[in-house]
C-alpha atoms as an extended CHARMM CRD file, in Angstrom:
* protein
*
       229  EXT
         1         1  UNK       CA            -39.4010000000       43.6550000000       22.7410000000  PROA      1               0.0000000000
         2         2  UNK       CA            -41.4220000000       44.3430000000       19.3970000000  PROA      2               0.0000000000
         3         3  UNK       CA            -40.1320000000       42.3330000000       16.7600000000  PROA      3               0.0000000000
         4         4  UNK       CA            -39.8670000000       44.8720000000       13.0380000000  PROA      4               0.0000000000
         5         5  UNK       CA            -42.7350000000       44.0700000000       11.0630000000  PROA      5               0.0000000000
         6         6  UNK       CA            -42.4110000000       41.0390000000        8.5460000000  PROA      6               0.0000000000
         7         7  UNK       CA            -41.9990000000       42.5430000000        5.1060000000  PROA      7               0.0000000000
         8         8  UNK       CA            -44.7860000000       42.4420000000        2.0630000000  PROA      8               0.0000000000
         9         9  UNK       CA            -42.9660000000       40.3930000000       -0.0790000000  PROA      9               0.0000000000
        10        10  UNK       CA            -42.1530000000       37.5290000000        2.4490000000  PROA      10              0.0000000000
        11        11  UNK       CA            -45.6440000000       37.9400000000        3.6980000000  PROA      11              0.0000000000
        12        12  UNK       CA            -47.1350000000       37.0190000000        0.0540000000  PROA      12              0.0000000000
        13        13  UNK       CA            -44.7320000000       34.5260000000       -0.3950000000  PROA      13              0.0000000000
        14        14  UNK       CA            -45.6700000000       32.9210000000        3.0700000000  PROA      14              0.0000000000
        15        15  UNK       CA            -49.0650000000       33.0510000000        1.8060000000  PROA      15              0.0000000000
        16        16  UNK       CA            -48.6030000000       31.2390000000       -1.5610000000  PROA      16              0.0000000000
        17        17  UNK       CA            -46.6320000000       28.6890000000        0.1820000000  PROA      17              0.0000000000
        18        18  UNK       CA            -49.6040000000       28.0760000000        2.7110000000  PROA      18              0.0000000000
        19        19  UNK       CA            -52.3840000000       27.3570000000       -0.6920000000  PROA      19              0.0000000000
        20        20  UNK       CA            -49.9130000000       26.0610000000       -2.9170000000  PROA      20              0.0000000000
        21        21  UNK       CA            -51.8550000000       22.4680000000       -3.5870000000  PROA      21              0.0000000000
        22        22  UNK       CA            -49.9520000000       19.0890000000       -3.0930000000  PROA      22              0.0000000000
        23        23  UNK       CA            -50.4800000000       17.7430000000       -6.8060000000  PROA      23              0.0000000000
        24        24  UNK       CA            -48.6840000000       20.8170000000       -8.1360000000  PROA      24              0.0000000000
        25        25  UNK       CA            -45.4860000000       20.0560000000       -5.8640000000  PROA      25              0.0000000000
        26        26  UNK       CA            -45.2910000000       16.9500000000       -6.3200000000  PROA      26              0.0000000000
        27        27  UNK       CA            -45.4990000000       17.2350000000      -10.2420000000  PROA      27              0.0000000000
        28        28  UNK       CA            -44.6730000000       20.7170000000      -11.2030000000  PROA      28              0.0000000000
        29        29  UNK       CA            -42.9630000000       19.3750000000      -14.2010000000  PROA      29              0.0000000000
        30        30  UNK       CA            -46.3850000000       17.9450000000      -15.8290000000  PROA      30              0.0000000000
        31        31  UNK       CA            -48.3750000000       20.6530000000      -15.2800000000  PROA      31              0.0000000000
        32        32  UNK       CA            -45.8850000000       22.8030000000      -17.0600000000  PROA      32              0.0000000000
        33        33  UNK       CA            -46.1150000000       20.8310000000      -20.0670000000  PROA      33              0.0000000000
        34        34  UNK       CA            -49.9030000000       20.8070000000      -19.8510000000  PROA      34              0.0000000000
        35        35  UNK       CA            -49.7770000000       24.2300000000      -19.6250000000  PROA      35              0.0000000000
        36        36  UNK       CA            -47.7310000000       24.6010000000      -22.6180000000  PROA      36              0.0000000000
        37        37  UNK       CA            -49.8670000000       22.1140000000      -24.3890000000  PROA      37              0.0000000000
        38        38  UNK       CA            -52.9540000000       24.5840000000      -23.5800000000  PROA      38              0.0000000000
        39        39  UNK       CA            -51.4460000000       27.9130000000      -24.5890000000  PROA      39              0.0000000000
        40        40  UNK       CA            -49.4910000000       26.2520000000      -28.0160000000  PROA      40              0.0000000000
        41        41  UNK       CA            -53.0520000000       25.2240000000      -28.6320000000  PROA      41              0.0000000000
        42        42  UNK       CA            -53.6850000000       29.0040000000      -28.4590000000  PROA      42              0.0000000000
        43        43  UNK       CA            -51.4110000000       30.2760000000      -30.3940000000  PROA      43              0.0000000000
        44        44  UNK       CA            -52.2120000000       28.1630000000      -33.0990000000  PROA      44              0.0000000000
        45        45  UNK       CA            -55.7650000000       28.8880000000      -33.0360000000  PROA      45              0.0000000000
        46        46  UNK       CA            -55.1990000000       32.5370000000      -32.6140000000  PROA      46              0.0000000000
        47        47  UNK       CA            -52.9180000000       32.6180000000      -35.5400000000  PROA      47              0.0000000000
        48        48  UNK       CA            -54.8910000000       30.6180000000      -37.7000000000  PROA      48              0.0000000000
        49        49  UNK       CA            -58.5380000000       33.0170000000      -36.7530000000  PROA      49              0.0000000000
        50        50  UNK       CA            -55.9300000000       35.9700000000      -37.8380000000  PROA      50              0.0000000000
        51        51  UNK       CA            -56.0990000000       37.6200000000      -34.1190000000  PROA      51              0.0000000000
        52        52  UNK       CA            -54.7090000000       40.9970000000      -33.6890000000  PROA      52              0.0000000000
        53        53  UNK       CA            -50.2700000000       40.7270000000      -33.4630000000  PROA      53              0.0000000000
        54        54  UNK       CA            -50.8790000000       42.1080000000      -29.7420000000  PROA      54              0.0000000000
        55        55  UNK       CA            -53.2470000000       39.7720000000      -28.4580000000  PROA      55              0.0000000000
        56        56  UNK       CA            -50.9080000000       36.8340000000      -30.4720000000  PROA      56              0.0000000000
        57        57  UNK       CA            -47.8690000000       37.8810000000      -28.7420000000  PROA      57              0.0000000000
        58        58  UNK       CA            -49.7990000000       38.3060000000      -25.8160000000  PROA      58              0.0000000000
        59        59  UNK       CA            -51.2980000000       34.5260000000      -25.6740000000  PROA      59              0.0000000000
        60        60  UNK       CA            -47.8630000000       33.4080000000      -26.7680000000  PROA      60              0.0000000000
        61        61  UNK       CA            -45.7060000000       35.0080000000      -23.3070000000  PROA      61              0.0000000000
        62        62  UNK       CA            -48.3700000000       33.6040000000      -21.1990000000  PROA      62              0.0000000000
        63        63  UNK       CA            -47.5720000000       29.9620000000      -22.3090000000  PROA      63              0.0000000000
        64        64  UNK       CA            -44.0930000000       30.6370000000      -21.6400000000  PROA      64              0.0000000000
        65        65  UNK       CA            -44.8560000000       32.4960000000      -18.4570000000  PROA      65              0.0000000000
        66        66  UNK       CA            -44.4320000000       29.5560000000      -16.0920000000  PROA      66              0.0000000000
        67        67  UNK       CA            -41.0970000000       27.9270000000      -17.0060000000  PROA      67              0.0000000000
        68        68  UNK       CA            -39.0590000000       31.5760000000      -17.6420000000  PROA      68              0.0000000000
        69        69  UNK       CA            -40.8440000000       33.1350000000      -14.5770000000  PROA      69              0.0000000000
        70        70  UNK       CA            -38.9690000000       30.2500000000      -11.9960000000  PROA      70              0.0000000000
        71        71  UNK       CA            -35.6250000000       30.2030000000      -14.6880000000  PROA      71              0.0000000000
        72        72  UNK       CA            -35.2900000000       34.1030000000      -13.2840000000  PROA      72              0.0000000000
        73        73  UNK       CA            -35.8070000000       33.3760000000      -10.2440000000  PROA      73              0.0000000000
        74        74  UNK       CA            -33.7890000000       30.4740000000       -9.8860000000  PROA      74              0.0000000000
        75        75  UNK       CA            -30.8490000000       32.2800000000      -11.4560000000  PROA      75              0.0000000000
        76        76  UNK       CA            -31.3100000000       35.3570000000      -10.3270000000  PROA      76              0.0000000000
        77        77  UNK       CA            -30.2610000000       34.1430000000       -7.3540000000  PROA      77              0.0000000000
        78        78  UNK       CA            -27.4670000000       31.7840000000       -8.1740000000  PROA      78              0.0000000000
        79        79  UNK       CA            -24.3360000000       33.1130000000       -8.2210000000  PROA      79              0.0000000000
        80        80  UNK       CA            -21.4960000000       33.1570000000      -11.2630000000  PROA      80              0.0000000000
        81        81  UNK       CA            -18.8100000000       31.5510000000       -9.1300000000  PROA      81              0.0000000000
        82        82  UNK       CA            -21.5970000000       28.8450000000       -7.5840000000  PROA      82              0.0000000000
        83        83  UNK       CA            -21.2990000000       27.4260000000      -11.3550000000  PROA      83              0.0000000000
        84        84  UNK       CA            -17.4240000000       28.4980000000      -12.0860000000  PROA      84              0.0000000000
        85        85  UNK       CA            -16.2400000000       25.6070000000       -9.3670000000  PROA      85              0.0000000000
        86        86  UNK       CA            -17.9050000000       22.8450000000      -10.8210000000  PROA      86              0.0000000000
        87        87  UNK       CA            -16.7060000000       23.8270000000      -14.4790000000  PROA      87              0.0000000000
        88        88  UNK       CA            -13.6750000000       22.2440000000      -16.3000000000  PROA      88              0.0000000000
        89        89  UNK       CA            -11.1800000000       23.9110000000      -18.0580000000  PROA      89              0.0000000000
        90        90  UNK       CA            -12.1680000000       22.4060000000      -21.4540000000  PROA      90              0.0000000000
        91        91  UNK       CA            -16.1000000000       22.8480000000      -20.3820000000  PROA      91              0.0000000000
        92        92  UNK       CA            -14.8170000000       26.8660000000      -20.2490000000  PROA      92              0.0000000000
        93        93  UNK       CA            -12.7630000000       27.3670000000      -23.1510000000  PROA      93              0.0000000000
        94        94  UNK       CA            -15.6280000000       24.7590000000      -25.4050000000  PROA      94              0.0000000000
        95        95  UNK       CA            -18.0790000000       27.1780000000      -24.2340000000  PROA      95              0.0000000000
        96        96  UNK       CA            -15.8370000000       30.1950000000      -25.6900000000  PROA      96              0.0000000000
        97        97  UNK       CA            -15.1760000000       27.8440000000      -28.7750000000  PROA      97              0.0000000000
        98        98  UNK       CA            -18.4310000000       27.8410000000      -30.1370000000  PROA      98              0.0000000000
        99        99  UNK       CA            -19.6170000000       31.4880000000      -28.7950000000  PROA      99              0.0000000000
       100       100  UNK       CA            -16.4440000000       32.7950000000      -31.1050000000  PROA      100             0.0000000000
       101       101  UNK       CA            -17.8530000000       30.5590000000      -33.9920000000  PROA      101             0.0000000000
       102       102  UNK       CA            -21.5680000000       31.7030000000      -33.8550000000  PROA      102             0.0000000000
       103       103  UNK       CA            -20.2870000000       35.3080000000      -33.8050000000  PROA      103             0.0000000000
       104       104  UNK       CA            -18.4550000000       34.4760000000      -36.9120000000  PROA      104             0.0000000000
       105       105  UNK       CA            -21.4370000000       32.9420000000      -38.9850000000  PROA      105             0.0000000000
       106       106  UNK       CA            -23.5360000000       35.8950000000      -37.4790000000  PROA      106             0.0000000000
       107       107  UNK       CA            -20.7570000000       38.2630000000      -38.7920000000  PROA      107             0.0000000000
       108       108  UNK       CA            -20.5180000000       36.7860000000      -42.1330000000  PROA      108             0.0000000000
       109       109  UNK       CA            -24.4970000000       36.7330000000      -42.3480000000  PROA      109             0.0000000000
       110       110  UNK       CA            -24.5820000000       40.2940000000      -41.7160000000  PROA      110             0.0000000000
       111       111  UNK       CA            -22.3190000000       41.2510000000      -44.2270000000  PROA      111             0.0000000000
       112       112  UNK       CA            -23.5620000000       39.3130000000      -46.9770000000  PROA      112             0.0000000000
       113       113  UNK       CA            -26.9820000000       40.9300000000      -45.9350000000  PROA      113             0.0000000000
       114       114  UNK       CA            -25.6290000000       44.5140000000      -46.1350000000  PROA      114             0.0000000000
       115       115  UNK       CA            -24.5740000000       44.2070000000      -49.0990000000  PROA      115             0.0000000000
       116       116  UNK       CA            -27.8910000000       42.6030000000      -50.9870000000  PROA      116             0.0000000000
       117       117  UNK       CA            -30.0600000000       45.3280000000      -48.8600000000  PROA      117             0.0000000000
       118       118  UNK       CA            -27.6310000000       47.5970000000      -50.1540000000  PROA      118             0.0000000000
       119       119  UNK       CA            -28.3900000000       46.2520000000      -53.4560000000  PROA      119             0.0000000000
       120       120  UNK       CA            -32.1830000000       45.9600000000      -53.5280000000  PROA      120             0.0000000000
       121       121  UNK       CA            -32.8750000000       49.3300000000      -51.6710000000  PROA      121             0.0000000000
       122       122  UNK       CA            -30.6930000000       50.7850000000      -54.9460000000  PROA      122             0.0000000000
       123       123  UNK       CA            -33.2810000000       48.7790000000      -57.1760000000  PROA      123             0.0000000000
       124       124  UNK       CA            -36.3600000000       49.8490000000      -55.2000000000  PROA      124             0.0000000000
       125       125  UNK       CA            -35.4300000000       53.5320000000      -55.0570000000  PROA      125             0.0000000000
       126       126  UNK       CA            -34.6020000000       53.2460000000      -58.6330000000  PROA      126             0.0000000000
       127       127  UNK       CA            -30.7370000000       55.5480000000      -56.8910000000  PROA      127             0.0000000000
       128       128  UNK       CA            -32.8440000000       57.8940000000      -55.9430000000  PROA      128             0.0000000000
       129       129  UNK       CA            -30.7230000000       59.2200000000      -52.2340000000  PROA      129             0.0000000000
       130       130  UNK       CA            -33.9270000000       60.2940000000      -50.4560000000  PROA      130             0.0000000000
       131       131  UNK       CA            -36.1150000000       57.1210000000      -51.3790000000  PROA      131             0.0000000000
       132       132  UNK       CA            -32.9430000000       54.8480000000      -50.5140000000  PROA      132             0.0000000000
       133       133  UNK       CA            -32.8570000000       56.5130000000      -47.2630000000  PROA      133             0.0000000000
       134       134  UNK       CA            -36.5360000000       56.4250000000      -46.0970000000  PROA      134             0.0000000000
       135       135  UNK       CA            -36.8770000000       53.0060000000      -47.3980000000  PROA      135             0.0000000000
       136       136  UNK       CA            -33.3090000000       52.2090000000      -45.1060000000  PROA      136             0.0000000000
       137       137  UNK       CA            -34.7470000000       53.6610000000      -42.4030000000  PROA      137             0.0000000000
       138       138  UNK       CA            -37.9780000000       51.6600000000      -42.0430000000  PROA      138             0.0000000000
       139       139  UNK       CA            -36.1080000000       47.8550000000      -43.3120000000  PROA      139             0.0000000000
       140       140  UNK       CA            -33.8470000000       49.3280000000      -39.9850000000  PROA      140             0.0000000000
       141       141  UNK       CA            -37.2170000000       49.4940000000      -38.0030000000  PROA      141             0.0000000000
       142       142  UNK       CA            -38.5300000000       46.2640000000      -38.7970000000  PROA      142             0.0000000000
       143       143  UNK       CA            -35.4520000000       44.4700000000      -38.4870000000  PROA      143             0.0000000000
       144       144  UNK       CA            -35.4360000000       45.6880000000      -35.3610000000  PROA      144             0.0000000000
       145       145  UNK       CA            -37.7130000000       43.2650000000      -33.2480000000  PROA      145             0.0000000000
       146       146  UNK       CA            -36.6850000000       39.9490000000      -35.2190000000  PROA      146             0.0000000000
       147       147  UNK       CA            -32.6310000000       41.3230000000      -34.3520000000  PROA      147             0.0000000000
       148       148  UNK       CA            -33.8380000000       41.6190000000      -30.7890000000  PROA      148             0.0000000000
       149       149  UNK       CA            -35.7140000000       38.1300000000      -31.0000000000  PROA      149             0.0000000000
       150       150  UNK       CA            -32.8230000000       36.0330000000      -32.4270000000  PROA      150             0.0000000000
       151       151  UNK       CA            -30.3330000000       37.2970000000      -29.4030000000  PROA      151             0.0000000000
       152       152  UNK       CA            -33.1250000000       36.8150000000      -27.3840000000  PROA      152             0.0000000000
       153       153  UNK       CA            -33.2200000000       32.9000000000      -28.5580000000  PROA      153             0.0000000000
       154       154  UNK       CA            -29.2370000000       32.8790000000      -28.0500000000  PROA      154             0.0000000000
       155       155  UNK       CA            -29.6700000000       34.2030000000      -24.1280000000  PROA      155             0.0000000000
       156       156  UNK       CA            -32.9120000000       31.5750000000      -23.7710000000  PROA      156             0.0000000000
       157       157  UNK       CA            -30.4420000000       28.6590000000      -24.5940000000  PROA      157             0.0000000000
       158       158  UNK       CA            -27.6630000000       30.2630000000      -22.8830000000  PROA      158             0.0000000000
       159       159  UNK       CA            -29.8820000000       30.1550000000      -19.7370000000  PROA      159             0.0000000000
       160       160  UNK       CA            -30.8760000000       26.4610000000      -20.9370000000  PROA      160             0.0000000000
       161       161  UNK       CA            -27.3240000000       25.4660000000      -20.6770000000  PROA      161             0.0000000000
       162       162  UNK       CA            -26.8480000000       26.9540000000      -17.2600000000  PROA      162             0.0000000000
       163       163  UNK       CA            -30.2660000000       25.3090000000      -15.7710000000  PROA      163             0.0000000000
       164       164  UNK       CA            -28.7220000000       21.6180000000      -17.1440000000  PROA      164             0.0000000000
       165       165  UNK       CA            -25.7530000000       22.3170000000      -15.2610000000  PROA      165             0.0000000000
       166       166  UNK       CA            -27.4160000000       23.5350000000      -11.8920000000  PROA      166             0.0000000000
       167       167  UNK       CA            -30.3960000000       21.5000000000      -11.4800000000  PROA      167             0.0000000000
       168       168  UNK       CA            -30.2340000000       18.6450000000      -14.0290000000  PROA      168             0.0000000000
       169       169  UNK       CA            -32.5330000000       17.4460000000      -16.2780000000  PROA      169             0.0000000000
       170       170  UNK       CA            -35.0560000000       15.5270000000      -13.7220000000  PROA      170             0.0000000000
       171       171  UNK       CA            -38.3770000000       16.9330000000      -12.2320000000  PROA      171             0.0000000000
       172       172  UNK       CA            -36.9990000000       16.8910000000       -8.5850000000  PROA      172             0.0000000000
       173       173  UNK       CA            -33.4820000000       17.3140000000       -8.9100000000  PROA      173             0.0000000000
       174       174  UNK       CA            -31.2950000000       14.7110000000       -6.9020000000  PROA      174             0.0000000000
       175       175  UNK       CA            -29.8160000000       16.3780000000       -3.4120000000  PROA      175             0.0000000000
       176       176  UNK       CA            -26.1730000000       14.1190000000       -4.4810000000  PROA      176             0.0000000000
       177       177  UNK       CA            -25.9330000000       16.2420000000       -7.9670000000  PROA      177             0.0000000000
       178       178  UNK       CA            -28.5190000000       19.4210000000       -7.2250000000  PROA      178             0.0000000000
       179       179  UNK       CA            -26.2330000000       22.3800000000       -7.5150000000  PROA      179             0.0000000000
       180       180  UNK       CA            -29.3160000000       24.6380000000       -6.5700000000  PROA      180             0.0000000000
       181       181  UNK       CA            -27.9700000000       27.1100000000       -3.7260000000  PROA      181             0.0000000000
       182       182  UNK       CA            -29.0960000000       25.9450000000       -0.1370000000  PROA      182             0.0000000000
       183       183  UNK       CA            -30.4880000000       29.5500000000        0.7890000000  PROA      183             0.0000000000
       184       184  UNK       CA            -32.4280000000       29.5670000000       -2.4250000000  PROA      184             0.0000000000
       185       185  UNK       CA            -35.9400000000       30.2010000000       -0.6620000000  PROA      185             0.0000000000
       186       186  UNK       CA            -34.8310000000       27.9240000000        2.3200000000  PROA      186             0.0000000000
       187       187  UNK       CA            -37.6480000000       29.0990000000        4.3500000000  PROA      187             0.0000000000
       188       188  UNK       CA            -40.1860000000       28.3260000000        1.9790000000  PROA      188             0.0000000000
       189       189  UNK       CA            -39.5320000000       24.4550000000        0.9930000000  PROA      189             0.0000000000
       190       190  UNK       CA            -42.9950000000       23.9620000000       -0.4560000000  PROA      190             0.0000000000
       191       191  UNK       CA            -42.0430000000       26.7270000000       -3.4820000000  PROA      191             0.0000000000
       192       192  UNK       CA            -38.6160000000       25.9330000000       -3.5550000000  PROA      192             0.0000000000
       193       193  UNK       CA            -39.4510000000       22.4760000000       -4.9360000000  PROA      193             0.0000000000
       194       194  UNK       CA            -42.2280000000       23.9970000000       -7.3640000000  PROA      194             0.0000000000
       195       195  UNK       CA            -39.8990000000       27.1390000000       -8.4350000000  PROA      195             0.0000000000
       196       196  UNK       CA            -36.6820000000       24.2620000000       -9.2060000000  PROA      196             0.0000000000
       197       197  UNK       CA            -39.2150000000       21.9230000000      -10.9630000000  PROA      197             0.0000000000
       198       198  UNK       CA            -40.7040000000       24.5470000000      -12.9500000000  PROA      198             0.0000000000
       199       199  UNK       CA            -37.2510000000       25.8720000000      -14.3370000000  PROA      199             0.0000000000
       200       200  UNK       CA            -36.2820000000       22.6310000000      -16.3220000000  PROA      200             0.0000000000
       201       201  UNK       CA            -33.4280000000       23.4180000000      -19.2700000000  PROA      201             0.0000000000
       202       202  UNK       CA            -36.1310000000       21.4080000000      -21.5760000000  PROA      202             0.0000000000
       203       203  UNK       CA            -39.5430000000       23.0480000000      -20.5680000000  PROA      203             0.0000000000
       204       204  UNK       CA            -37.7210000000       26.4720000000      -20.8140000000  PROA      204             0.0000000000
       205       205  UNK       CA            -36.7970000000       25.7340000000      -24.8790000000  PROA      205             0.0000000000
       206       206  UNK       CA            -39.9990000000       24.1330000000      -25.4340000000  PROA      206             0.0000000000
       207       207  UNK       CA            -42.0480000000       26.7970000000      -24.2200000000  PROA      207             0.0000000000
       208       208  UNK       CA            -39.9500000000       30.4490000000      -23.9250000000  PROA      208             0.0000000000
       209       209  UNK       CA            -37.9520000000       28.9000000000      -26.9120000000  PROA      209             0.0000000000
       210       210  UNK       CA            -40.4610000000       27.6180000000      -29.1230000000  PROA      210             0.0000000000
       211       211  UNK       CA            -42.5750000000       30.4330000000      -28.3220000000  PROA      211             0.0000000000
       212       212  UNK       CA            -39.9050000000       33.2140000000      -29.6640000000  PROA      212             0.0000000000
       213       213  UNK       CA            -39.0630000000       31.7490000000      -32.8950000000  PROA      213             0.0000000000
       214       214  UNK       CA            -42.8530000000       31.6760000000      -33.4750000000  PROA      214             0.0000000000
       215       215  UNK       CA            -42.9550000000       35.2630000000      -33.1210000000  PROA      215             0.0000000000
       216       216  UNK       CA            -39.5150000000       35.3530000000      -34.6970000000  PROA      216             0.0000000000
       217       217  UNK       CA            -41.3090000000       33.7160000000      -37.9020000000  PROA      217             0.0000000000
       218       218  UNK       CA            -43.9920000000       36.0700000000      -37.7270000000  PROA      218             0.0000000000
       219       219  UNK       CA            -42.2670000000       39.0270000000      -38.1040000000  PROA      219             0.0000000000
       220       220  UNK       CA            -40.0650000000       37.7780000000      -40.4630000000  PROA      220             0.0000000000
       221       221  UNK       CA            -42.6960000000       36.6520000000      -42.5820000000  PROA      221             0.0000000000
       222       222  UNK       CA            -44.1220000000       39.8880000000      -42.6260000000  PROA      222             0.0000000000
       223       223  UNK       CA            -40.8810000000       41.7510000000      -42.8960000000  PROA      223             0.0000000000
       224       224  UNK       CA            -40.3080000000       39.8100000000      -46.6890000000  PROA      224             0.0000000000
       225       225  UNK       CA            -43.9350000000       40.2820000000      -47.3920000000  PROA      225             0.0000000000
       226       226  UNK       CA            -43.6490000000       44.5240000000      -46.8200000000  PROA      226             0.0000000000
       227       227  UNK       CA            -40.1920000000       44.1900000000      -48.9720000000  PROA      227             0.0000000000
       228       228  UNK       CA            -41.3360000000       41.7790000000      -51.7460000000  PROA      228             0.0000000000
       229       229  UNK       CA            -44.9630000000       43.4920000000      -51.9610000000  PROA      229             0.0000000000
């Protein structure tokens, strides 16, 4: 009988497996860092020789490439209730706790901040309704992408938090305290252990983390520059 035909993703990921070199399995975790060592060098250079904001941002994601790449991956396919069994009760409502509190201070910021836009679009349109408008309308489209990037920051650590509790905060997690799924690339051992190393809680803030409040700075830099000026 003719076996089905193996499918293109598991035959590329067969193949990676096969050329994956030993030094990269075996420390995963170190060439991350180096990695992020290279591409923060980058940034920095390509901020300081005033690149284009596209090829900036671009630079920046590739540094963080590595680390949030295998952190999708890795919880992608880990299920809610793989984590929910080894939670407490006072881990859950703690969690909760502090979401409820952030929300707060978010809430609070925002409002104070509606009201002094309010104020200084009145002072920059001198009350005139169709200048307070158009100028409303674009401080709505610039706050756009820093809004985006400061949830995006809360998600990264949120991830962070999940990562510490699955895998730990070693290169090779432990088999006694791994909580990594057993049929998480089971077949492919060699990138298992690279994919688990890469997704550590700390190279994830350092280098996804780091990365988006650099951009997050940026714009918001340039978004009191445009107002002010």
């Amino acid at each position: 009988m003719t076996l089905p035909p193996e499918p293109a993703p598991r035959r590329l990921l067969r193949a990676l497996e096969n050329h994956l070199p030993s030094v990269l399995i075996s420390h995963p975790l170190r060439w991350n860092w180096a990695w992020f060592v290279l591409f923060g060098g980058a940034t920095i250079a390509s901020w300081l020789a005033d690149w284009p904001v596209p090829v900036w941002v671009l630079v920046v994601a590739v540094g963080s490439m590595p680390s949030l790449t295998a952190t999708i991956a890795l919880l992608l396919h880990t299920p809610r209730s793989h984590l929910d069994e080894h939670d407490s009760v006072f881990g859950h409502f703690f969690v909760r706790f502090i979401t409820l509190v952030i929300g707060f201070v978010a809430w609070t910021i925002s409002v104070i901040m509606s009201a002094s836009l309010s104020t200084l679009l009145q002072l920059i349109a001198e009350n005139r309704e169709d200048e307070i408008t158009y100028s409303g309308i674009q401080l709505f489209a610039g706050l756009m992408l820093p809004v985006v990037l400061a949830i995006w920051l809360v998600f990264l650590l949120r991830c962070a938090w999940f990562l510490a509790k699955l895998r730990g905060w070693r290169e090779h997690p432990s088999p006694e305290r791994s909580r990594v799924p057993d049929a998480f690339l089971a077949h492919l051992p060699r990138l298992r252990s690279l994919v688990v190393g890469l997704a550590h809680p700390g190279a994830l803030l350092a280098s996804a983390g780091l990365s988006s409040a650099a951009v997050l700075t940026e714009e918001a830099l340039r978004l009191t520059f445009t107002m002010l000026f």
